[in-house]
XYZ file of C-alpha atoms in Angstrom:
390
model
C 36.523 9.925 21.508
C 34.545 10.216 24.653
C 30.659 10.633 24.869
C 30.950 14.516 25.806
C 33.152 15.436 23.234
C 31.237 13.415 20.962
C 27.863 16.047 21.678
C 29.703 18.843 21.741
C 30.968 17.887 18.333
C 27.354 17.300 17.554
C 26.188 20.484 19.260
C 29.042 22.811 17.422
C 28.263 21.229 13.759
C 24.480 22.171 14.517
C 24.820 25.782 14.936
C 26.462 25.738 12.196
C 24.449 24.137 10.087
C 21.728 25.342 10.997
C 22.665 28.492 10.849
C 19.946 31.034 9.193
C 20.465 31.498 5.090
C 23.569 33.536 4.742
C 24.192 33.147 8.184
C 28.313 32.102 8.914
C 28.627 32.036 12.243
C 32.215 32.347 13.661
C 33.957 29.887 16.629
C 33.284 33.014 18.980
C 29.314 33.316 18.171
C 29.297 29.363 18.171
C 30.861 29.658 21.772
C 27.953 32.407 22.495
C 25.080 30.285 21.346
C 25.910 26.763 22.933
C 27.617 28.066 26.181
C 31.003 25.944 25.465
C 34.144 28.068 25.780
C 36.266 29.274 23.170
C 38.865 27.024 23.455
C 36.582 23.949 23.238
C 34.642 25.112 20.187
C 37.855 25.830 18.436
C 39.459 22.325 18.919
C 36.066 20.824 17.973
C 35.738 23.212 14.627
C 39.131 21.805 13.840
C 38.086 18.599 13.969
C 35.143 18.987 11.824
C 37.390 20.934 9.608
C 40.026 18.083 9.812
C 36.636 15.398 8.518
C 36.001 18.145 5.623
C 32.555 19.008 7.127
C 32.821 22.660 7.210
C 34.987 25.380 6.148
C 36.141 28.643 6.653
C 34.776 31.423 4.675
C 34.629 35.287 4.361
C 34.517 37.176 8.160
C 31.705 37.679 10.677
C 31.000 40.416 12.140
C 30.802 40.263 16.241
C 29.152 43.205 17.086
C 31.336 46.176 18.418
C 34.716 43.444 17.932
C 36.707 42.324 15.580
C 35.470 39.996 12.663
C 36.187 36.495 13.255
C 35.980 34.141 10.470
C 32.932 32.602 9.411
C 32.111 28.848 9.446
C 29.519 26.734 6.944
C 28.958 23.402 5.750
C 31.316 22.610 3.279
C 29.637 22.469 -0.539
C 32.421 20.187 -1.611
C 31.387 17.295 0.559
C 27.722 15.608 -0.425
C 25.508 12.246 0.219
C 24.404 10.631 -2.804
C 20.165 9.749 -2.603
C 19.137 6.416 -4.496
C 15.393 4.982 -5.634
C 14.268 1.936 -6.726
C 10.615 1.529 -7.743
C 8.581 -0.646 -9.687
C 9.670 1.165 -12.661
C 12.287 2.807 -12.883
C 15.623 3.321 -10.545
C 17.371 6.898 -9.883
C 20.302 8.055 -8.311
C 21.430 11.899 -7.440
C 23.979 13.816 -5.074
C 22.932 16.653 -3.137
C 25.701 18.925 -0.787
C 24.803 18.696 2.463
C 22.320 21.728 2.486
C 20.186 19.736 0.192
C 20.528 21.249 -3.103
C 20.280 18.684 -5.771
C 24.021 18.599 -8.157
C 23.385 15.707 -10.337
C 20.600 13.459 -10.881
C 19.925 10.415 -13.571
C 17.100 8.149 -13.596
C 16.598 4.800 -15.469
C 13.293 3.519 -17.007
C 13.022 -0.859 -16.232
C 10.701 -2.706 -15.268
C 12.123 -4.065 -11.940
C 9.083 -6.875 -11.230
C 10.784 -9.296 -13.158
C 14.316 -8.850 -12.265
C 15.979 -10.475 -8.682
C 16.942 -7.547 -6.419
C 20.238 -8.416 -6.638
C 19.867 -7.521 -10.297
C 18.392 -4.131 -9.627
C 20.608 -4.020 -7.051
C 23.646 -4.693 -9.424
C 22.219 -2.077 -12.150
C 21.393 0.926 -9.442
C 24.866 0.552 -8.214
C 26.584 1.224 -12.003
C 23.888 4.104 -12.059
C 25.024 5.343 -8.379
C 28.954 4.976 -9.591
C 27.781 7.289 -12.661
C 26.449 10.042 -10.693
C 29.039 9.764 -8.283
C 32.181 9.868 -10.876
C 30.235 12.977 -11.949
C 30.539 14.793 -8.991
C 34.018 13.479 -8.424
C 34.821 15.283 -11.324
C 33.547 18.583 -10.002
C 35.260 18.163 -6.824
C 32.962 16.814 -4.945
C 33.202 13.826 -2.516
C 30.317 11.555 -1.602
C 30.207 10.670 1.977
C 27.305 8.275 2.241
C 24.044 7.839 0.571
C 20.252 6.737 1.489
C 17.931 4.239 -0.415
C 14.664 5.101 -1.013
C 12.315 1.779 -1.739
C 8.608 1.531 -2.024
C 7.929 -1.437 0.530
C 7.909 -1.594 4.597
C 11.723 -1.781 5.470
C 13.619 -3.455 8.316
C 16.423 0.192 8.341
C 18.654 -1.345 11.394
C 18.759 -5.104 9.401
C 19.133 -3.326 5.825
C 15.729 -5.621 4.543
C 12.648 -4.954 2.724
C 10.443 -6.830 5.083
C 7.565 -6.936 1.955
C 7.547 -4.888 -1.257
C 4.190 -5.658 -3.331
C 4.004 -4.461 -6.138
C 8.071 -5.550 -6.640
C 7.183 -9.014 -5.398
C 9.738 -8.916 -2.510
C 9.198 -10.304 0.814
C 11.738 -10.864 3.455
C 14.789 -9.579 0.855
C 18.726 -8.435 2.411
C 19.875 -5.816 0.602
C 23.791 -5.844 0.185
C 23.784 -1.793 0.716
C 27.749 -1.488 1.043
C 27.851 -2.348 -2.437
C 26.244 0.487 -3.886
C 28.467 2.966 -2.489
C 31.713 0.850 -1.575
C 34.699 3.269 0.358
C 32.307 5.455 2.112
C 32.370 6.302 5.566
C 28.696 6.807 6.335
C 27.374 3.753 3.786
C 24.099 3.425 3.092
C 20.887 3.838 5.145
C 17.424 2.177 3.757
C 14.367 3.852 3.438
C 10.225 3.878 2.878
C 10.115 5.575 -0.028
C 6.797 7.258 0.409
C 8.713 8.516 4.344
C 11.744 9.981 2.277
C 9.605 12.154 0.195
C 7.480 12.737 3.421
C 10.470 14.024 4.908
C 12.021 15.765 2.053
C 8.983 17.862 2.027
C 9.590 18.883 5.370
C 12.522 20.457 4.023
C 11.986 21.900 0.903
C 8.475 23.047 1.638
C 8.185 27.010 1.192
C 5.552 27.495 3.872
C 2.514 25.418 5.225
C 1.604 22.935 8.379
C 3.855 21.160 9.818
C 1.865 18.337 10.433
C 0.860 16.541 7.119
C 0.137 13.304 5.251
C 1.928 13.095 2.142
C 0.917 10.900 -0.432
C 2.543 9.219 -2.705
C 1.191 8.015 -6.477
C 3.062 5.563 -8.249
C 2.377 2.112 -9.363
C 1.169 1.506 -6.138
C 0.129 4.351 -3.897
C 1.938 5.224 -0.438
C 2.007 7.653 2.765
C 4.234 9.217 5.179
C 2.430 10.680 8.261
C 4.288 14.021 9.542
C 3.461 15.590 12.636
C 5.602 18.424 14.283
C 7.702 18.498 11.451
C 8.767 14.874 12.840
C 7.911 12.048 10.485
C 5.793 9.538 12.737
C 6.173 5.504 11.670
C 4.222 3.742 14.577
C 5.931 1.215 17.007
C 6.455 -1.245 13.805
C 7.361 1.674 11.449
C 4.229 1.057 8.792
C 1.907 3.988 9.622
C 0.805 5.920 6.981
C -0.062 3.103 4.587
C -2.904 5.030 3.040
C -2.823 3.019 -0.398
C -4.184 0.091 1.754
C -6.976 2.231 2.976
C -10.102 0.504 2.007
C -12.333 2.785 0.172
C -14.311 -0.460 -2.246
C -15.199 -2.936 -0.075
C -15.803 -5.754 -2.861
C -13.459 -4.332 -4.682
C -10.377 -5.364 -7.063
C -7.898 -7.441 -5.554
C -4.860 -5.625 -4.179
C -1.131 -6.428 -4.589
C -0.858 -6.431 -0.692
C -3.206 -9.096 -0.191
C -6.770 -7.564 0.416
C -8.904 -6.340 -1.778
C -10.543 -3.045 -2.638
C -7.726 -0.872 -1.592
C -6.965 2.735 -3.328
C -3.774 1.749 -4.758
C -6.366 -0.662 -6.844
C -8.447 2.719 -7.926
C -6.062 5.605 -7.654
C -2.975 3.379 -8.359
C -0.837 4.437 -11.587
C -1.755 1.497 -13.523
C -4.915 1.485 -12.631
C -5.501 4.899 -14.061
C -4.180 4.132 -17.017
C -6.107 0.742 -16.931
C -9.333 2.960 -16.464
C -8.425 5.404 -19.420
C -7.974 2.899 -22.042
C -4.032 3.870 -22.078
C -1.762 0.608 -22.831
C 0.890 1.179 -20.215
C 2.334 -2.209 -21.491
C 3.667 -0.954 -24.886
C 4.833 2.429 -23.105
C 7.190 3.460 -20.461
C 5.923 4.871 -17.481
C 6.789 8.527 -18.709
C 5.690 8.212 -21.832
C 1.986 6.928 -20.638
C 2.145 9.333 -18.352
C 2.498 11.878 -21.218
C -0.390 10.260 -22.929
C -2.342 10.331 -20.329
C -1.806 14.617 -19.468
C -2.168 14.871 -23.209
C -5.617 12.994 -23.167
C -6.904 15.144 -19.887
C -5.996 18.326 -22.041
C -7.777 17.576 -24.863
C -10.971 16.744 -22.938
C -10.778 12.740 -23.435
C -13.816 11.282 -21.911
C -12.310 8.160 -20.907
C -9.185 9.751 -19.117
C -11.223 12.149 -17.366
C -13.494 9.957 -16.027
C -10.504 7.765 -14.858
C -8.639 10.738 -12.886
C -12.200 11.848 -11.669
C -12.705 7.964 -10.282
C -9.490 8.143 -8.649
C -9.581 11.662 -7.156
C -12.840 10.178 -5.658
C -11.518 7.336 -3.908
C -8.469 9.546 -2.966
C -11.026 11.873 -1.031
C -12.651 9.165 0.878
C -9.183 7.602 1.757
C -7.940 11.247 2.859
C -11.410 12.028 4.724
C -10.729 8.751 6.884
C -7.321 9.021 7.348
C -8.188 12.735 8.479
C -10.813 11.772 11.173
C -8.860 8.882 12.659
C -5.345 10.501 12.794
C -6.736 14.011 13.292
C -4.152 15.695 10.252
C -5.361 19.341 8.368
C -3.352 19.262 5.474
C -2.006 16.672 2.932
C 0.670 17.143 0.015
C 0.108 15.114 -3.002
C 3.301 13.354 -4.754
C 3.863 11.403 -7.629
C 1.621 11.122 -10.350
C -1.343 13.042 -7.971
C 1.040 15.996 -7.984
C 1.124 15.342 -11.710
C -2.175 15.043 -12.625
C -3.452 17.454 -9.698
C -5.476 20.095 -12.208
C -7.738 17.464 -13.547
C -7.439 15.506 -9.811
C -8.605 18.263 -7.397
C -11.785 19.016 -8.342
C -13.286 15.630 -7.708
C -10.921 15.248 -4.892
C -12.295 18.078 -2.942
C -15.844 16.799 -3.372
C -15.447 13.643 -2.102
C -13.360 15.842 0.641
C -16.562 17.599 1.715
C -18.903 14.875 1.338
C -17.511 12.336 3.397
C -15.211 15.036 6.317
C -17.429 18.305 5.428
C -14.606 21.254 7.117
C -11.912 18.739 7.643
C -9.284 19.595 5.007
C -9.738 22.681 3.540
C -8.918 22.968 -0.147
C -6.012 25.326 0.915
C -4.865 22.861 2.784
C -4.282 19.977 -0.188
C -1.219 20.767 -1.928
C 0.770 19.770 -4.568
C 4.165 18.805 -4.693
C 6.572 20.654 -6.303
C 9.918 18.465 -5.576
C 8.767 16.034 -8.741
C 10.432 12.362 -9.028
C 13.430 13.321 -6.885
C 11.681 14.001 -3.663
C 12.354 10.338 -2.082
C 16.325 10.299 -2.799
C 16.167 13.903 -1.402
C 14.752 12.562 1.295
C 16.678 9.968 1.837
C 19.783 12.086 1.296
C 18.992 14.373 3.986
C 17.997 11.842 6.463
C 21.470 10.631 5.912
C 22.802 14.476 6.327
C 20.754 15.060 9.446
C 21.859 11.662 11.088
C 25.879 12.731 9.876
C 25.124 16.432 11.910
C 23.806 14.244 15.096
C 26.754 12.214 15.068
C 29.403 13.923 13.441
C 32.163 11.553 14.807
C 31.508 9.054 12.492
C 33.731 10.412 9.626
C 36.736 10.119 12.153
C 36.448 6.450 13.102
């Protein structure tokens, strides 16, 4: 296929899916709106009808003419989204407008384990939640993997994960979706959720840090709606932000950092919860159970944390110039008991900076990085569309 028919491809598949809600625009409109004739937008929707990306459904209306039939992404094809964190590992397939149809998750500790052996056990989780939607009818035509640790995408390694003790680690990606035609693209995990909020956000600025709280803490820098990654693709690392200076010693090395304060475990560290005996959801529980009831020691910890978070954000805020951040993760979680000392610090340290209507919560829960991650793979399958005929 040659390079112009290759972006017109492209260009037809993007009206289309991009198409307003409820929006199914016809060959002729598609014609209309990217200036190709009607003869080449018809042997190009066949194609992508031929690769099972769209279908035909219902009729347009075309003004004062005759209905033509309307075209949409097709709900029967679908990318499968995949996570691995410290601890636990999740797999679920969305269609390719990014509604979620099946998720599952699995509580392990991964620190201990070789990543070929979380590797091995996300794969029999992926084949699960793919067999699923098999049995509904719907095919999985690639996935994305979502891993909190910088990430070499093009070479398919985590160049350093912390806080899973992996440095310089190949990932054999084809084996977690084998017989797909788009395999498997690797991801930041705190990016993926940065980009699935982009997404799935109801309203708000599109230029945002979101920040992610798990075990360790992590951020994906938005601006224009475009997640921004730096020339070595690590900006946005606000868990390494510096906020004690003789601080606790960090998993990355330094010392002092917020993951070390506002970190999961350190939380629960700080509110006398034994995360040890516990999985992560069920001292997670414990500790939203503990902030209800008023326990002094949990409060204190989430008010420590939200403190640090604010002079982390007010930094991050003067030197990259952002006006609103979305909180993830456990911050999302914990965000009643979080946002009051959060704020404070806020306006102590970058008085006018963030407003508090400006520091959200997110409302996308533990799925946002494979939804991310999915639709990174669905936007890069729209751009290049000719990849499901080769």
């Amino acid at each position: 296929m040659g390079d112009v028919r290759r972006s017109n491809l492209a260009l037809v598949l993007g009206r289309i899916a991009y198409a307003p809600a409820g929006v199914h625009p016809s060959r002729a409109q598609v014609a209309g709106a990217t200036g190709l004739t009607k003869a080449s937008v018809s042997s190009l929707v066949l194609d992508l009808l031929d690769a099972g990306v769209i279908r035909e459904v219902g009729l347009s209306q075309q003004g004062r003419g005759r209905p033509g039939v309307g075209l949409e992404l097709n709900s029967a094809r679908a990318v499968l989204g995949m996570e691995i964190n410290v601890d636990y590992i999740s797999a679920g397939v969305t269609d390719l407008t990014g509604n979620l149809l099946a998720l599952e998750t699995q509580e392990r500790d991964n620190r201990p384990a070789a990543a070929g052996t979380v590797l091995a056990a996300l794969a029999r989780l992926a084949a699960q939640v793919r067999a699923e939607a098999a049995g509904s009818g719907v095919q999985v035509l690639g996935g994305g993997l979502a891993v909190p640790g910088l990430v070499d995408a093009a070479a398919a390694r985590v160049i350093t994960a912390p806080n899973l003790g992996w440095s310089d680690v190949d990932l054999d990606l084809d084996a977690l979706l084998p017989d797909t035609p788009l395999g498997v693209s690797l991801f930041n995990e705190a990016n993926a959720a940065a980009l699935a909020e982009v997404r799935h956000r109801p309203s708000g600025s599109s230029t945002f840090l979101f920040v992610s709280g798990e075990v360790g803490v992590g951020g994906g820098l938005v601006i224009g709606g475009e997640l921004f990654t730096g020339p070595e693709g690590h900006a946005g690392e606000v868990g390494h932000v510096v906020v004690e200076p003789d601080g606790m010693p960090c998993s990355c090395g330094g010392a002092g950092c917020l993951e070390t304060v506002a970190g999961q475990e350190a939380i629960f560290v700080a509110a006398g919860i034994d995360a040890d005996a516990r999985t992560r959801s069920q001292s997670m529980a414990v500790l939203v159970q503990e902030l209800q009831s008023g326990v002094p020691s949990a409060l204190s910890s989430v008010e420590r944390a939200g403190r640090y978070l604010g002079v982390a954000l007010a930094s991050t805020a003067r030197v990259v110039n952002i006006g609103a951040v979305v909180l993830g993760g456990h911050f999302a979680v914990i965000d009643p008991w979080l946002r009051e000392p959060l704020l404070a610090s806020l306006e102590k340290h970058a008085p006018g900076r963030l407003p508090p209507g400006q520091v959200t919560a997110s409302t996308l829960g533990q799925a946002g990085a494979l939804l991310g991650a999915a639709g990174s793979v669905v936007r890069s399958l729209i751009d290049a569309p000719h990849l499901l005929q080769q």
